[in-house]
Amino acid sequence: MTQLWPAPVARGAVHATVPVPGSKSITNRALVLAALADGPSTLRAPLRSRDTELMAGALRALGVEIQDGPDGSWQVAPGELRGPAEVDCGLAGTVMRFVPPVAALAAGRVTFDGDPQARQRPLGTVLDALRELGADISGSALPFDVHGTGKLTGGTVTIDASASSQFVSGLLLSAPRFEQGVTVLHEGKPVPSLPHIEMTVAMLRAAGVDVDDREPDTWRVAPGEIRALDVEIEPDLSNATPFLAAAAVTGGTVTVPGWPAQTTQAGDAIRDILSQMGAQVERTEAGLTVTGPAELTPVDIDLHDVGELTPTVAALAAFATGRSRLRGIAHLRGHETDRLAALQNELTKLGGAVEQTEDGLLVEPRPLTGGSWHSYADHRMATAGAILGLKVPGVVVEDIATTAKTIPDFPGMWAAMLGESA
Ligand SMILES: O=C(O)C1=C[C@@H](OP(=O)(O)O)[C@@H](O)[C@H](O)C1
Ligand SMILES: C=C(OP(=O)(O)O)C(=O)O
């Protein structure tokens, strides 16, 4: 259902403390590792949103038991992986790229499908790689079937992961259970979102798996047991960014509690980006506190490692004192939607001046006026519209409910931040 959401205008500088739910990327990796582990796992403070419920649903369909603990945790008990099963990927890149290798370890047929836009997202590379590693798969995009025998040979595979780091992460996460483990070699333009692969490697190692990533563009995972997990999931730092942006654009102060001192989340890069734009950024025991400047400085910035921050950064750039250049993000054309086209279209509709380059965007601040803001079923497009609406009266975000992909109650959190009722 399409829901029209008049984005609230900030009545002044925004001052708030905003607790943010768990990380999508960590939760979905932890679920996959727990499903393949040598015993029952506990995931504390996991994200409960569409993407993570889809991941849990996919793993349950394959025979894994996932139950709610009394404290909001997820208790995961691995079971014998088997089909027949149906997996709904929704629009979740993590589900469509991380679960096929798990399905290749199951006995029986597993059918995958997802939202209409998911059928357009790059995926064939993962399926081809799995075929080379011994899997029987019919199809090269959603929908497709995996016909597993209960085991997979594994071995060495060369892929082009320039469209998505998730191609690599998906193969690595299940690889300890492949008979020969895996060696993934990348050949092609640089792999985007490398911190996300580093997160995968760190989580595998924390579960006792031997991973060798010393050579660039090469990852080796030895076959072996995955130790059961008992983990506390960090807040989602990328999902924190619209709230921090609210401080930045209104000259207010927003604190996100529980900001980790050390993290593998790519979203941590927002600290440096906001500093570059003139905000005061401080991490303490209380969390991360951002205080907005009187005027935002434009940036010329490479977001290749942290493309998922682009919608937030583009919204910030629309209020800067000059032209910003966002680079290294051609792969965003294959995200939830073509994010470069979507940002250009929607900002232009409000009176902005945005150009697409081969690998990014040029954002020229202009006086903006209200109007409809399409979300394209993209949670981060919807939250970018909310940021703009803080300062531009009359922005109406279409399909705000799409934010539930990774935030269970974005409108409620936004209203609470502004001291309003949703
Ligand atoms: O592995 C992950 O958890 C993610 C990897 C990145 O994907 P791409 O490499 O496709 O950009 C990121 O943008 C996405 O939001 C989450
Ligand atoms: C690209 C994103 O998601 P996905 O995990 O579906 O690829 C994102 O959250 O910005």
Coordinates of C-alpha atoms and ligand atoms in Angstrom, one line a residue:
M1 CA 0.0 0.0 0.0
T2 CA 1.3 3.4 -0.9
Q3 CA 1.2 5.8 2.0
L4 CA 1.6 9.5 1.6
W5 CA 3.6 10.9 4.5
P6 CA 3.9 14.7 4.9
A7 CA 7.4 15.0 6.1
P8 CA 7.4 17.1 9.3
V9 CA 9.2 20.4 9.2
A10 CA 11.6 21.1 12.1
R11 CA 10.4 23.9 14.3
G12 CA 13.9 24.9 15.0
A13 CA 17.2 23.2 15.8
V14 CA 16.6 19.5 16.6
H15 CA 17.8 18.4 20.0
A16 CA 17.3 14.7 20.7
T17 CA 18.8 11.4 21.8
V18 CA 17.8 8.7 19.4
P19 CA 18.4 5.0 20.2
V20 CA 18.8 3.1 16.9
P21 CA 17.9 -0.6 16.4
G22 CA 20.5 -3.3 15.5
S23 CA 22.6 -3.5 12.4
K24 CA 21.0 -5.2 9.4
S25 CA 24.4 -6.3 8.0
I26 CA 25.6 -7.9 11.3
T27 CA 22.2 -9.4 12.1
N28 CA 21.9 -11.2 8.8
R29 CA 25.5 -12.5 8.8
A30 CA 25.0 -13.7 12.4
L31 CA 21.8 -15.5 11.4
V32 CA 23.5 -17.3 8.5
L33 CA 26.5 -18.3 10.6
A34 CA 24.3 -19.4 13.5
A35 CA 22.3 -21.6 11.0
L36 CA 25.5 -23.3 9.9
A37 CA 27.1 -23.5 13.4
D38 CA 28.0 -26.5 15.5
G39 CA 25.4 -25.8 18.2
P40 CA 22.7 -23.3 19.4
S41 CA 23.4 -19.6 19.2
T42 CA 22.1 -16.5 20.9
L43 CA 21.7 -13.2 19.0
R44 CA 21.1 -10.4 21.4
A45 CA 19.4 -7.1 20.3
P46 CA 19.1 -8.3 16.7
L47 CA 17.4 -6.0 14.2
R48 CA 13.8 -7.0 13.7
S49 CA 12.8 -5.5 10.3
R50 CA 11.7 -6.8 7.0
D51 CA 15.2 -7.8 5.8
T52 CA 16.1 -9.7 8.9
E53 CA 12.6 -11.4 9.2
L54 CA 13.0 -12.5 5.6
M55 CA 16.5 -13.9 6.4
A56 CA 15.0 -15.7 9.5
G57 CA 12.1 -17.0 7.4
A58 CA 14.5 -18.3 4.7
L59 CA 16.6 -20.2 7.2
R60 CA 13.5 -21.6 9.0
A61 CA 12.2 -22.8 5.6
L62 CA 15.5 -24.7 5.2
G63 CA 15.1 -26.5 8.6
V64 CA 16.8 -24.1 11.1
E65 CA 14.9 -23.3 14.3
I66 CA 14.8 -19.6 15.2
Q67 CA 12.9 -18.6 18.3
D68 CA 12.3 -15.4 20.2
G69 CA 14.1 -15.3 23.5
P70 CA 12.4 -13.6 26.5
D71 CA 14.7 -10.6 26.2
G72 CA 14.2 -9.8 22.5
S73 CA 17.0 -12.0 21.5
W74 CA 16.9 -14.7 18.7
Q75 CA 17.8 -18.2 19.7
V76 CA 19.0 -20.2 16.7
A77 CA 19.3 -24.0 16.6
P78 CA 20.8 -25.4 13.5
G79 CA 19.0 -28.4 11.9
E80 CA 19.5 -30.7 9.0
L81 CA 19.2 -28.4 5.9
R82 CA 16.6 -29.7 3.5
G83 CA 14.1 -28.8 0.8
P84 CA 11.6 -28.6 -0.6
A85 CA 11.5 -25.0 0.5
E86 CA 10.5 -21.6 -0.8
V87 CA 12.6 -18.5 0.0
D88 CA 11.1 -15.0 -0.3
C89 CA 14.0 -12.6 -0.7
G90 CA 11.8 -9.5 -0.7
L91 CA 14.2 -6.7 -1.8
A92 CA 17.0 -7.8 0.5
G93 CA 20.4 -8.1 -1.1
T94 CA 21.7 -10.0 1.9
V95 CA 18.9 -12.7 1.5
M96 CA 19.3 -13.1 -2.3
R97 CA 23.1 -13.3 -2.1
F98 CA 23.8 -15.0 1.2
V99 CA 21.1 -17.7 1.2
P100 CA 21.7 -19.5 -2.2
P101 CA 25.0 -20.9 -0.9
V102 CA 23.2 -22.2 2.2
A103 CA 20.5 -23.7 0.0
A104 CA 23.3 -25.4 -2.0
L105 CA 24.1 -27.3 1.2
A106 CA 20.6 -28.5 1.7
A107 CA 19.1 -31.7 0.3
G108 CA 16.1 -31.1 -2.0
R109 CA 14.8 -28.3 -4.2
V110 CA 14.8 -24.7 -2.9
T111 CA 12.9 -22.1 -4.9
F112 CA 13.8 -18.4 -4.6
D113 CA 11.8 -15.4 -5.6
G114 CA 11.3 -11.8 -4.4
D115 CA 9.8 -8.4 -5.0
P116 CA 9.5 -7.2 -8.7
Q117 CA 12.5 -4.9 -8.2
A118 CA 14.6 -7.7 -6.7
R119 CA 14.4 -9.5 -10.1
Q120 CA 16.4 -6.6 -11.6
R121 CA 19.2 -6.7 -9.0
P122 CA 22.6 -8.2 -10.0
L123 CA 22.7 -11.9 -8.9
G124 CA 23.9 -14.1 -11.8
T125 CA 27.5 -14.0 -10.6
V126 CA 26.7 -15.7 -7.3
L127 CA 24.7 -18.4 -9.1
D128 CA 27.4 -19.0 -11.7
A129 CA 30.0 -19.2 -9.0
L130 CA 27.9 -21.8 -7.1
R131 CA 27.6 -23.9 -10.2
E132 CA 31.3 -23.9 -10.6
L133 CA 31.6 -25.0 -7.0
G134 CA 29.4 -28.0 -7.7
A135 CA 25.8 -26.8 -7.2
D136 CA 22.9 -27.6 -9.5
I137 CA 20.9 -24.3 -10.1
S138 CA 18.3 -23.5 -12.8
G139 CA 18.1 -19.8 -13.6
S140 CA 20.4 -16.8 -13.5
A141 CA 18.2 -14.2 -11.7
L142 CA 15.2 -14.3 -9.5
P143 CA 13.2 -16.6 -9.7
F144 CA 15.5 -19.6 -9.7
D145 CA 15.8 -23.1 -8.1
V146 CA 18.7 -24.7 -6.2
H147 CA 18.6 -28.5 -6.4
G148 CA 20.9 -29.5 -3.5
T149 CA 22.2 -33.0 -2.5
G150 CA 23.1 -32.1 1.1
K151 CA 26.7 -31.2 0.3
L152 CA 28.9 -29.0 -1.9
T153 CA 32.4 -29.6 -3.2
G154 CA 33.6 -26.0 -3.1
G155 CA 37.1 -25.1 -4.4
T156 CA 38.4 -22.1 -6.3
V157 CA 36.3 -19.7 -8.2
T158 CA 37.0 -16.4 -10.1
I159 CA 34.2 -13.8 -10.1
D160 CA 33.7 -10.2 -11.1
A161 CA 32.3 -8.7 -7.8
S162 CA 32.4 -5.1 -9.1
A163 CA 28.6 -4.9 -9.0
S164 CA 28.3 -6.0 -5.3
S165 CA 30.5 -6.9 -2.4
Q166 CA 27.7 -9.2 -1.3
F167 CA 28.7 -11.7 -4.0
V168 CA 31.9 -12.3 -2.1
S169 CA 30.4 -12.2 1.4
G170 CA 27.7 -14.7 0.4
L171 CA 30.2 -17.3 -0.8
L172 CA 32.5 -16.8 2.2
L173 CA 29.8 -17.1 4.9
S174 CA 28.8 -20.7 3.9
A175 CA 32.2 -21.8 2.7
P176 CA 33.4 -23.5 6.0
R177 CA 30.7 -26.1 5.3
F178 CA 31.9 -26.7 1.7
E179 CA 34.0 -29.9 1.5
Q180 CA 37.0 -28.0 0.2
G181 CA 36.1 -24.6 1.6
V182 CA 36.5 -21.8 -0.9
T183 CA 39.0 -19.5 -2.6
V184 CA 37.3 -16.5 -4.2
L185 CA 39.3 -14.5 -6.7
H186 CA 38.0 -11.2 -7.9
E187 CA 38.8 -9.9 -11.4
G188 CA 37.2 -6.7 -12.7
K189 CA 36.8 -3.1 -11.6
P190 CA 37.3 -2.5 -7.9
V191 CA 35.0 -4.3 -5.5
P192 CA 32.6 -1.8 -3.8
S193 CA 31.8 -1.7 -0.1
L194 CA 35.0 -3.5 1.0
P195 CA 34.3 -2.8 4.7
H196 CA 31.3 -5.2 4.3
I197 CA 33.6 -8.0 3.2
E198 CA 35.9 -7.2 6.1
M199 CA 32.9 -7.5 8.4
T200 CA 32.2 -10.9 6.9
V201 CA 35.8 -12.0 7.4
A202 CA 35.8 -10.7 11.0
M203 CA 32.6 -12.5 11.9
L204 CA 33.9 -15.8 10.4
R205 CA 37.1 -15.5 12.4
A206 CA 35.2 -14.7 15.6
A207 CA 33.4 -18.0 15.0
G208 CA 36.7 -19.9 14.8
V209 CA 36.9 -20.1 11.0
D210 CA 40.3 -19.9 9.3
V211 CA 40.2 -17.0 6.7
D212 CA 43.1 -15.8 4.6
D213 CA 42.6 -12.3 3.1
R214 CA 46.2 -11.2 2.9
E215 CA 46.3 -10.9 -0.9
P216 CA 44.1 -8.2 -2.4
D217 CA 41.0 -9.4 -4.2
T218 CA 41.6 -13.0 -2.9
W219 CA 39.7 -14.6 0.0
R220 CA 40.4 -18.2 1.2
V221 CA 38.1 -19.9 3.7
A222 CA 39.2 -23.3 5.1
P223 CA 36.6 -26.0 5.6
G224 CA 35.8 -26.6 9.3
E225 CA 33.3 -26.0 12.1
I226 CA 31.6 -22.7 12.7
R227 CA 31.5 -22.1 16.4
A228 CA 28.1 -21.3 17.9
L229 CA 27.6 -17.6 18.5
D230 CA 26.6 -15.5 21.6
V231 CA 26.7 -12.0 20.3
E232 CA 25.2 -8.6 21.0
I233 CA 24.3 -6.8 17.8
E234 CA 25.6 -3.2 17.4
P235 CA 23.2 -0.4 16.5
D236 CA 22.9 0.1 12.7
L237 CA 25.2 3.0 12.0
S238 CA 23.9 3.6 8.5
N239 CA 20.4 3.7 9.8
A240 CA 21.6 6.3 12.4
T241 CA 22.6 8.7 9.6
P242 CA 19.2 10.3 8.8
F243 CA 18.9 11.2 12.5
L244 CA 22.4 12.6 12.7
A245 CA 21.7 14.5 9.5
A246 CA 18.7 16.1 11.3
A247 CA 21.2 17.8 13.7
A248 CA 23.5 18.7 10.8
V249 CA 20.9 20.5 8.7
T250 CA 19.1 22.3 11.6
G251 CA 22.1 23.3 13.6
G252 CA 20.8 21.1 16.5
T253 CA 22.4 18.3 18.5
V254 CA 21.6 14.6 18.1
T255 CA 23.1 11.7 20.2
V256 CA 22.9 8.1 19.1
P257 CA 23.6 5.9 22.1
G258 CA 25.8 2.8 22.0
W259 CA 28.0 4.0 19.1
P260 CA 30.8 1.4 19.1
A261 CA 34.4 2.5 19.7
Q262 CA 35.5 -0.2 17.3
T263 CA 33.3 -1.5 14.5
T264 CA 33.4 -3.2 11.1
Q265 CA 30.3 -1.3 10.0
A266 CA 30.9 0.9 7.0
G267 CA 28.4 3.4 8.3
D268 CA 30.9 4.6 10.9
A269 CA 32.3 6.7 8.0
I270 CA 29.5 9.2 8.6
R271 CA 31.6 10.7 11.5
D272 CA 34.3 11.8 9.0
I273 CA 31.7 12.9 6.4
L274 CA 29.8 15.1 8.9
S275 CA 33.1 16.6 10.2
Q276 CA 34.1 17.4 6.6
M277 CA 30.7 19.2 6.2
G278 CA 31.5 21.4 9.2
A279 CA 29.5 19.5 12.0
Q280 CA 31.0 18.9 15.4
V281 CA 31.2 15.2 15.9
E282 CA 32.1 13.5 19.2
R283 CA 32.0 9.9 20.4
T284 CA 31.9 9.3 24.1
E285 CA 30.6 6.6 26.4
A286 CA 27.2 8.2 25.9
G287 CA 27.3 7.6 22.2
L288 CA 27.9 9.6 19.1
T289 CA 26.9 13.3 19.3
V290 CA 26.6 15.5 16.3
T291 CA 26.1 19.2 16.4
G292 CA 25.2 21.0 13.2
P293 CA 27.1 24.0 11.9
A294 CA 25.5 27.3 10.9
E295 CA 26.2 26.4 7.3
L296 CA 27.1 23.0 5.7
T297 CA 30.3 22.9 3.7
P298 CA 30.1 21.1 0.4
V299 CA 32.1 17.9 -0.1
D300 CA 34.0 16.1 -2.9
I301 CA 33.9 12.6 -1.6
D302 CA 34.5 9.0 -2.7
L303 CA 31.7 6.9 -1.3
H304 CA 32.8 3.6 -3.0
D305 CA 33.3 1.9 0.4
V306 CA 30.1 3.2 1.9
G307 CA 27.6 3.6 -1.0
E308 CA 24.7 3.0 1.3
L309 CA 25.2 6.4 2.8
T310 CA 24.7 8.2 -0.5
P311 CA 21.0 9.1 -0.1
T312 CA 21.8 10.7 3.3
V313 CA 24.9 12.5 2.0
A314 CA 23.0 13.8 -1.1
A315 CA 20.3 15.2 1.1
L316 CA 22.9 17.0 3.2
A317 CA 24.7 18.2 0.1
A318 CA 21.4 19.8 -1.1
F319 CA 21.7 22.3 1.8
A320 CA 25.4 23.0 1.6
T321 CA 26.9 26.3 0.5
G322 CA 28.2 25.1 -2.8
R323 CA 28.4 22.2 -5.2
S324 CA 29.2 18.7 -3.9
R325 CA 30.6 15.8 -5.8
L326 CA 29.8 12.2 -4.8
R327 CA 32.1 9.7 -6.5
G328 CA 32.8 6.0 -6.8
I329 CA 29.2 4.9 -6.6
A330 CA 28.3 3.6 -10.1
H331 CA 27.2 0.3 -8.4
L332 CA 24.3 2.2 -6.8
R333 CA 22.5 1.8 -10.1
G334 CA 21.9 -1.9 -9.0
H335 CA 20.8 -1.2 -5.4
E336 CA 17.2 -1.3 -4.3
T337 CA 16.5 1.0 -7.2
D338 CA 18.9 3.0 -9.5
R339 CA 19.7 5.4 -6.6
L340 CA 21.6 7.8 -8.8
A341 CA 18.7 8.3 -11.1
A342 CA 16.2 8.3 -8.2
L343 CA 18.1 11.0 -6.3
Q344 CA 18.5 13.1 -9.5
N345 CA 14.8 12.8 -10.3
E346 CA 13.4 13.6 -6.9
L347 CA 15.8 16.4 -6.0
T348 CA 15.2 18.0 -9.4
K349 CA 11.4 17.8 -8.8
L350 CA 11.9 19.9 -5.7
G351 CA 13.9 22.5 -7.6
G352 CA 17.4 21.1 -7.0
A353 CA 20.1 20.9 -9.6
V354 CA 21.6 17.4 -9.7
E355 CA 23.7 15.8 -12.5
Q356 CA 24.6 12.2 -12.9
T357 CA 28.3 11.5 -13.7
E358 CA 29.6 8.1 -14.9
D359 CA 30.2 7.1 -11.3
G360 CA 28.2 9.5 -9.1
L361 CA 26.4 12.7 -8.6
L362 CA 27.0 16.5 -8.7
V363 CA 24.6 18.2 -6.3
E364 CA 24.2 22.0 -6.7
P365 CA 22.2 23.5 -3.8
R366 CA 19.2 25.6 -4.9
P367 CA 16.2 27.0 -3.0
L368 CA 13.9 24.0 -2.8
T369 CA 10.1 23.9 -2.7
G370 CA 7.7 21.2 -1.5
G371 CA 6.3 18.4 -3.6
S372 CA 6.0 14.7 -3.8
W373 CA 9.1 12.6 -3.1
H374 CA 9.0 9.1 -4.6
S375 CA 10.7 6.3 -2.6
Y376 CA 11.1 3.7 -5.4
A377 CA 10.6 1.0 -2.7
D378 CA 14.0 2.1 -1.4
H379 CA 14.2 2.7 2.4
R380 CA 17.1 5.1 2.1
M381 CA 15.3 7.2 -0.6
A382 CA 12.4 7.5 1.9
T383 CA 14.7 8.6 4.7
A384 CA 16.5 11.1 2.4
G385 CA 13.0 12.7 1.7
A386 CA 12.5 13.0 5.5
I387 CA 15.8 14.9 5.9
L388 CA 14.9 17.3 3.1
G389 CA 11.4 17.8 4.6
L390 CA 12.9 19.1 7.9
K391 CA 13.8 22.3 6.1
V392 CA 11.5 22.3 3.0
P393 CA 7.8 22.7 3.8
G394 CA 5.4 20.5 1.8
V395 CA 7.6 17.5 1.1
V396 CA 5.3 14.5 0.9
V397 CA 7.1 11.1 1.0
E398 CA 5.3 8.4 -0.9
D399 CA 5.5 5.0 0.6
I400 CA 7.2 5.8 3.9
A401 CA 6.4 2.3 5.0
T402 CA 9.2 1.1 2.8
T403 CA 11.6 2.2 5.6
A404 CA 10.5 -1.0 7.4
K405 CA 13.1 -2.8 5.2
T406 CA 15.6 -2.0 7.8
I407 CA 13.9 0.2 10.5
P408 CA 10.8 -1.2 12.2
D409 CA 9.2 2.2 13.0
F410 CA 10.9 5.0 11.2
P411 CA 7.9 7.5 11.3
G412 CA 7.6 6.9 15.1
M413 CA 11.3 7.4 15.7
W414 CA 11.3 10.6 13.5
A415 CA 8.3 12.0 15.3
A416 CA 9.9 11.2 18.7
M417 CA 13.1 12.9 17.7
L418 CA 11.1 16.0 16.8
G419 CA 9.0 15.9 20.0
E420 CA 5.9 15.1 18.1
S421 CA 3.5 12.2 18.0
A422 CA 3.6 10.0 14.9
Ligands
LIG1 O1 26.9 -7.1 2.9 C1 26.1 -6.2 3.3 O2 25.6 -6.3 4.4 C2 26.0 -5.0 2.5 C3 26.9 -4.7 1.5 C4 26.7 -3.5 0.6 O3 26.2 -4.0 -0.6 P1 26.9 -3.6 -2.1 O4 28.3 -4.1 -2.1 O5 26.0 -4.3 -3.0 O6 26.9 -2.1 -2.2 C5 25.8 -2.5 1.2 O7 25.6 -1.4 0.3 C6 24.5 -3.1 1.7 O8 23.6 -2.2 2.2 C7 24.8 -4.1 2.8
LIG2 C1 22.0 -1.6 -0.6 C2 21.3 -1.8 0.5 O1 20.6 -3.0 0.9 P1 20.8 -4.5 0.4 O2 21.3 -5.2 1.6 O3 19.4 -4.9 0.0 O4 21.7 -4.6 -0.7 C3 21.1 -0.8 1.6 O5 20.6 -1.1 2.6 O6 21.4 0.4 1.3

